[in-house]
Each structure stands twice: as structure tokens, then as C-alpha cells.
Short mmCIF file of N, CA, C and O in Angstrom, two decimals:
data_model
loop_
_atom_site.label_atom_id
_atom_site.label_comp_id
_atom_site.label_asym_id
_atom_site.label_seq_id
_atom_site.Cartn_x
_atom_site.Cartn_y
_atom_site.Cartn_z
N THR P 1 0.82 -1.18 0.00
CA THR P 1 0.00 0.00 0.00
C THR P 1 0.87 1.25 0.00
O THR P 1 1.98 1.24 0.49
N GLY P 2 0.35 2.27 -0.57
CA GLY P 2 1.03 3.54 -0.70
C GLY P 2 0.38 4.33 -1.80
O GLY P 2 -0.50 3.85 -2.49
N ASP P 3 0.82 5.56 -1.97
CA ASP P 3 0.15 6.42 -2.95
C ASP P 3 0.98 6.72 -4.20
O ASP P 3 0.51 7.42 -5.09
N SER P 4 2.17 6.19 -4.30
CA SER P 4 3.00 6.46 -5.48
C SER P 4 2.74 5.41 -6.56
O SER P 4 2.76 4.21 -6.30
N VAL P 5 2.47 5.90 -7.77
CA VAL P 5 2.16 5.02 -8.90
C VAL P 5 3.04 5.38 -10.08
O VAL P 5 3.09 6.54 -10.49
N LEU P 6 3.74 4.39 -10.61
CA LEU P 6 4.48 4.58 -11.85
C LEU P 6 3.60 4.07 -12.98
O LEU P 6 3.15 2.91 -12.96
N VAL P 7 3.34 4.91 -13.96
CA VAL P 7 2.56 4.53 -15.13
C VAL P 7 3.53 4.40 -16.30
O VAL P 7 4.15 5.38 -16.70
N VAL P 8 3.69 3.19 -16.80
CA VAL P 8 4.54 2.94 -17.96
C VAL P 8 3.63 2.99 -19.18
O VAL P 8 2.79 2.12 -19.38
N LEU P 9 3.79 4.06 -19.96
CA LEU P 9 2.88 4.34 -21.07
C LEU P 9 3.65 4.33 -22.38
O LEU P 9 4.57 5.12 -22.58
N ASP P 10 3.27 3.42 -23.26
CA ASP P 10 3.91 3.34 -24.57
C ASP P 10 3.73 4.65 -25.32
O ASP P 10 2.63 5.21 -25.32
N PRO P 11 4.79 5.16 -25.95
CA PRO P 11 4.70 6.44 -26.67
C PRO P 11 3.67 6.44 -27.80
O PRO P 11 3.21 7.50 -28.19
N SER P 12 3.30 5.27 -28.29
CA SER P 12 2.32 5.21 -29.38
C SER P 12 0.89 5.46 -28.88
O SER P 12 -0.02 5.65 -29.67
N LEU P 13 0.71 5.45 -27.57
CA LEU P 13 -0.62 5.66 -27.00
C LEU P 13 -0.81 7.13 -26.62
O LEU P 13 0.12 7.79 -26.17
N ASP P 14 -2.02 7.61 -26.78
CA ASP P 14 -2.36 8.97 -26.41
C ASP P 14 -2.81 9.00 -24.95
O ASP P 14 -3.81 8.38 -24.58
N LYS P 15 -2.05 9.68 -24.13
CA LYS P 15 -2.35 9.77 -22.69
C LYS P 15 -3.77 10.27 -22.44
O LYS P 15 -4.42 9.84 -21.48
N ASP P 16 -4.26 11.15 -23.30
CA ASP P 16 -5.61 11.70 -23.14
C ASP P 16 -6.70 10.64 -23.24
O ASP P 16 -7.78 10.80 -22.68
N ASN P 17 -6.42 9.54 -23.95
CA ASN P 17 -7.41 8.47 -24.06
C ASN P 17 -7.67 7.78 -22.72
O ASN P 17 -8.66 7.08 -22.57
N PHE P 18 -6.77 7.96 -21.77
CA PHE P 18 -6.90 7.32 -20.47
C PHE P 18 -7.10 8.35 -19.36
O PHE P 18 -6.92 8.05 -18.18
N SER P 19 -7.48 9.56 -19.73
CA SER P 19 -7.57 10.65 -18.77
C SER P 19 -8.56 10.37 -17.63
O SER P 19 -8.32 10.75 -16.49
N ARG P 20 -9.66 9.70 -17.91
CA ARG P 20 -10.63 9.38 -16.85
C ARG P 20 -9.99 8.46 -15.81
O ARG P 20 -10.19 8.63 -14.61
N PHE P 21 -9.25 7.50 -16.29
CA PHE P 21 -8.56 6.56 -15.39
C PHE P 21 -7.54 7.31 -14.53
O PHE P 21 -7.51 7.16 -13.31
N PHE P 22 -6.70 8.12 -15.19
CA PHE P 22 -5.66 8.85 -14.47
C PHE P 22 -6.26 9.87 -13.50
O PHE P 22 -5.79 10.02 -12.38
N THR P 23 -7.32 10.55 -13.92
CA THR P 23 -7.99 11.52 -13.05
C THR P 23 -8.59 10.82 -11.84
O THR P 23 -8.49 11.32 -10.72
N GLY P 24 -9.18 9.67 -12.06
CA GLY P 24 -9.76 8.91 -10.95
C GLY P 24 -8.71 8.53 -9.91
O GLY P 24 -8.94 8.63 -8.71
N LEU P 25 -7.55 8.09 -10.38
CA LEU P 25 -6.47 7.76 -9.45
C LEU P 25 -6.00 8.99 -8.68
O LEU P 25 -5.81 8.94 -7.46
N THR P 26 -5.83 10.09 -9.40
CA THR P 26 -5.38 11.33 -8.77
C THR P 26 -6.39 11.81 -7.73
O THR P 26 -6.01 12.23 -6.63
N GLU P 27 -7.66 11.74 -8.07
CA GLU P 27 -8.71 12.16 -7.14
C GLU P 27 -8.75 11.29 -5.88
O GLU P 27 -9.19 11.75 -4.83
N LYS P 28 -8.29 10.06 -6.00
CA LYS P 28 -8.24 9.16 -4.84
C LYS P 28 -6.95 9.34 -4.03
O LYS P 28 -6.71 8.61 -3.07
N GLY P 29 -6.12 10.30 -4.44
CA GLY P 29 -4.92 10.61 -3.68
C GLY P 29 -3.63 9.98 -4.15
O GLY P 29 -2.60 10.10 -3.49
N TYR P 30 -3.67 9.32 -5.30
CA TYR P 30 -2.45 8.72 -5.82
C TYR P 30 -1.60 9.75 -6.55
O TYR P 30 -2.13 10.64 -7.23
N GLU P 31 -0.29 9.63 -6.42
CA GLU P 31 0.65 10.48 -7.13
C GLU P 31 1.19 9.70 -8.33
O GLU P 31 1.85 8.68 -8.15
N LEU P 32 0.90 10.19 -9.53
CA LEU P 32 1.28 9.48 -10.75
C LEU P 32 2.59 10.02 -11.31
O LEU P 32 2.79 11.23 -11.38
N THR P 33 3.43 9.10 -11.73
CA THR P 33 4.66 9.42 -12.45
C THR P 33 4.62 8.61 -13.74
O THR P 33 4.30 7.42 -13.72
N PHE P 34 4.94 9.26 -14.87
CA PHE P 34 4.86 8.60 -16.17
C PHE P 34 6.25 8.37 -16.75
O PHE P 34 7.14 9.19 -16.56
N ARG P 35 6.38 7.26 -17.47
CA ARG P 35 7.59 7.00 -18.23
C ARG P 35 7.26 6.05 -19.38
O ARG P 35 6.24 5.36 -19.37
N ALA P 36 8.13 6.02 -20.39
CA ALA P 36 8.00 5.09 -21.51
C ALA P 36 8.62 3.74 -21.10
O ALA P 36 9.44 3.68 -20.20
N PRO P 37 8.24 2.66 -21.78
CA PRO P 37 8.73 1.33 -21.41
C PRO P 37 10.25 1.19 -21.38
O PRO P 37 10.78 0.50 -20.52
N LYS P 38 10.94 1.82 -22.30
CA LYS P 38 12.39 1.63 -22.36
C LYS P 38 13.18 2.74 -21.66
O LYS P 38 14.40 2.72 -21.68
N ASP P 39 12.48 3.67 -21.02
CA ASP P 39 13.18 4.71 -20.26
C ASP P 39 13.89 4.08 -19.07
O ASP P 39 13.39 3.14 -18.46
N VAL P 40 15.03 4.63 -18.74
CA VAL P 40 15.80 4.13 -17.61
C VAL P 40 15.34 4.78 -16.31
O VAL P 40 15.41 4.18 -15.24
N THR P 41 14.88 6.00 -16.41
CA THR P 41 14.43 6.70 -15.21
C THR P 41 12.97 7.10 -15.36
O THR P 41 12.51 7.34 -16.46
N PRO P 42 12.23 7.16 -14.31
CA PRO P 42 12.66 6.77 -12.97
C PRO P 42 12.71 5.25 -12.82
O PRO P 42 11.92 4.54 -13.44
N ALA P 43 13.64 4.77 -12.04
CA ALA P 43 13.79 3.34 -11.81
C ALA P 43 12.64 2.83 -10.94
O ALA P 43 12.17 3.54 -10.05
N ILE P 44 12.21 1.63 -11.20
CA ILE P 44 11.15 1.02 -10.40
C ILE P 44 11.71 0.55 -9.06
O ILE P 44 11.08 0.69 -8.02
N ILE P 45 12.92 0.01 -9.11
CA ILE P 45 13.61 -0.43 -7.90
C ILE P 45 14.96 0.27 -7.85
O ILE P 45 15.70 0.27 -8.84
N LYS P 46 15.26 0.85 -6.71
CA LYS P 46 16.55 1.53 -6.54
C LYS P 46 17.15 1.07 -5.22
O LYS P 46 16.50 1.12 -4.18
N ASP P 47 18.38 0.59 -5.30
CA ASP P 47 19.09 0.09 -4.11
C ASP P 47 18.28 -1.00 -3.40
O ASP P 47 18.16 -1.02 -2.17
N ASP P 48 17.69 -1.89 -4.20
CA ASP P 48 16.90 -3.02 -3.70
C ASP P 48 15.63 -2.62 -2.95
O ASP P 48 15.08 -3.40 -2.18
N VAL P 49 15.18 -1.40 -3.17
CA VAL P 49 13.95 -0.92 -2.53
C VAL P 49 13.01 -0.42 -3.63
O VAL P 49 13.42 0.33 -4.52
N ALA P 50 11.76 -0.82 -3.55
CA ALA P 50 10.76 -0.36 -4.52
C ALA P 50 10.61 1.15 -4.43
O ALA P 50 10.43 1.70 -3.35
N ALA P 51 10.70 1.82 -5.58
CA ALA P 51 10.57 3.28 -5.61
C ALA P 51 9.11 3.71 -5.71
O ALA P 51 8.80 4.87 -5.46
N PHE P 52 8.24 2.78 -6.07
CA PHE P 52 6.82 3.08 -6.22
C PHE P 52 6.00 2.00 -5.53
O PHE P 52 6.40 0.84 -5.46
N SER P 53 4.84 2.38 -5.05
CA SER P 53 3.95 1.42 -4.40
C SER P 53 3.21 0.57 -5.43
O SER P 53 2.88 -0.58 -5.16
N HIS P 54 2.96 1.16 -6.61
CA HIS P 54 2.19 0.49 -7.66
C HIS P 54 2.81 0.80 -9.02
O HIS P 54 3.37 1.88 -9.22
N VAL P 55 2.66 -0.14 -9.95
CA VAL P 55 3.09 0.06 -11.34
C VAL P 55 1.94 -0.34 -12.25
O VAL P 55 1.37 -1.42 -12.10
N VAL P 56 1.59 0.55 -13.18
CA VAL P 56 0.54 0.28 -14.16
C VAL P 56 1.19 0.27 -15.53
O VAL P 56 1.90 1.22 -15.88
N LEU P 57 0.97 -0.79 -16.31
CA LEU P 57 1.59 -0.92 -17.62
C LEU P 57 0.57 -0.71 -18.73
O LEU P 57 -0.45 -1.40 -18.77
N PHE P 58 0.84 0.23 -19.61
CA PHE P 58 0.07 0.46 -20.83
C PHE P 58 1.03 0.30 -21.99
O PHE P 58 1.52 1.27 -22.55
N THR P 59 1.34 -0.93 -22.35
CA THR P 59 2.34 -1.19 -23.38
C THR P 59 1.87 -2.27 -24.36
O THR P 59 2.54 -3.27 -24.56
N PRO P 60 0.74 -2.07 -25.02
CA PRO P 60 0.19 -3.13 -25.87
C PRO P 60 1.01 -3.44 -27.11
O PRO P 60 0.97 -4.57 -27.59
N ASP P 61 1.76 -2.50 -27.63
CA ASP P 61 2.50 -2.73 -28.86
C ASP P 61 3.98 -2.97 -28.64
O ASP P 61 4.73 -3.16 -29.59
N THR P 62 4.42 -2.99 -27.40
CA THR P 62 5.83 -3.22 -27.12
C THR P 62 6.13 -4.68 -27.39
O THR P 62 5.48 -5.57 -26.84
N LYS P 63 7.12 -4.95 -28.25
CA LYS P 63 7.41 -6.31 -28.66
C LYS P 63 8.20 -7.08 -27.62
O LYS P 63 8.15 -8.28 -27.55
N SER P 64 8.93 -6.39 -26.80
CA SER P 64 9.67 -7.07 -25.75
C SER P 64 9.13 -6.61 -24.41
O SER P 64 8.60 -5.54 -24.27
N ALA P 65 9.29 -7.46 -23.45
CA ALA P 65 8.82 -7.13 -22.12
C ALA P 65 9.94 -6.46 -21.32
O ALA P 65 9.92 -6.45 -20.11
N PHE P 66 10.91 -5.90 -22.01
CA PHE P 66 12.04 -5.27 -21.34
C PHE P 66 11.61 -4.01 -20.63
O PHE P 66 11.17 -3.05 -21.22
N ILE P 67 11.68 -4.05 -19.33
CA ILE P 67 11.48 -2.88 -18.50
C ILE P 67 12.58 -2.92 -17.47
O ILE P 67 12.67 -3.87 -16.70
N ARG P 68 13.41 -1.93 -17.48
CA ARG P 68 14.54 -1.93 -16.56
C ARG P 68 14.07 -1.57 -15.16
O ARG P 68 13.46 -0.55 -14.93
N PHE P 69 14.37 -2.44 -14.20
CA PHE P 69 13.94 -2.25 -12.83
C PHE P 69 14.95 -1.51 -11.98
O PHE P 69 14.62 -1.01 -10.93
N SER P 70 16.18 -1.49 -12.36
CA SER P 70 17.16 -0.77 -11.54
C SER P 70 18.15 -0.03 -12.41
O SER P 70 18.19 -0.17 -13.58
#
């Protein structure tokens, strides 16, 4: 449990298409951070500690499941 959420959003997707979902999370007190699937930062795990309480993946067209955790 916690309020930090990393949203991994494929660049081919329009963030506005999911605005209701993101707004709903924000209204419930979650802090959203966005990154692309192959971005190195922000790291999901840093120094063996989870940097986020939750991770949401929006990567339907990504051919590899490569997501760097540290």
C-alpha cells in the first residue's frame, strides 16, 4: 500500500485516451509518475527498494517485455 504510482505508457498511446482513469487515481490521492517502457528513469527499484507502491503498464505494442527495474 502507498500512494505512489508509476505509469509505464507506450509512446504510441495517447495519454488523453486514459484521462478518466488517471484523473480517478489522482482524485483518490495517488501520485502518478509517467515513463515510456524503455526509459531508464525513474527506476522502479533503486538500491533493492521499490521506488513506487504500484506500477501500471500500458504497453500493448511493445514487442519485448524489457522494462529496466534498476
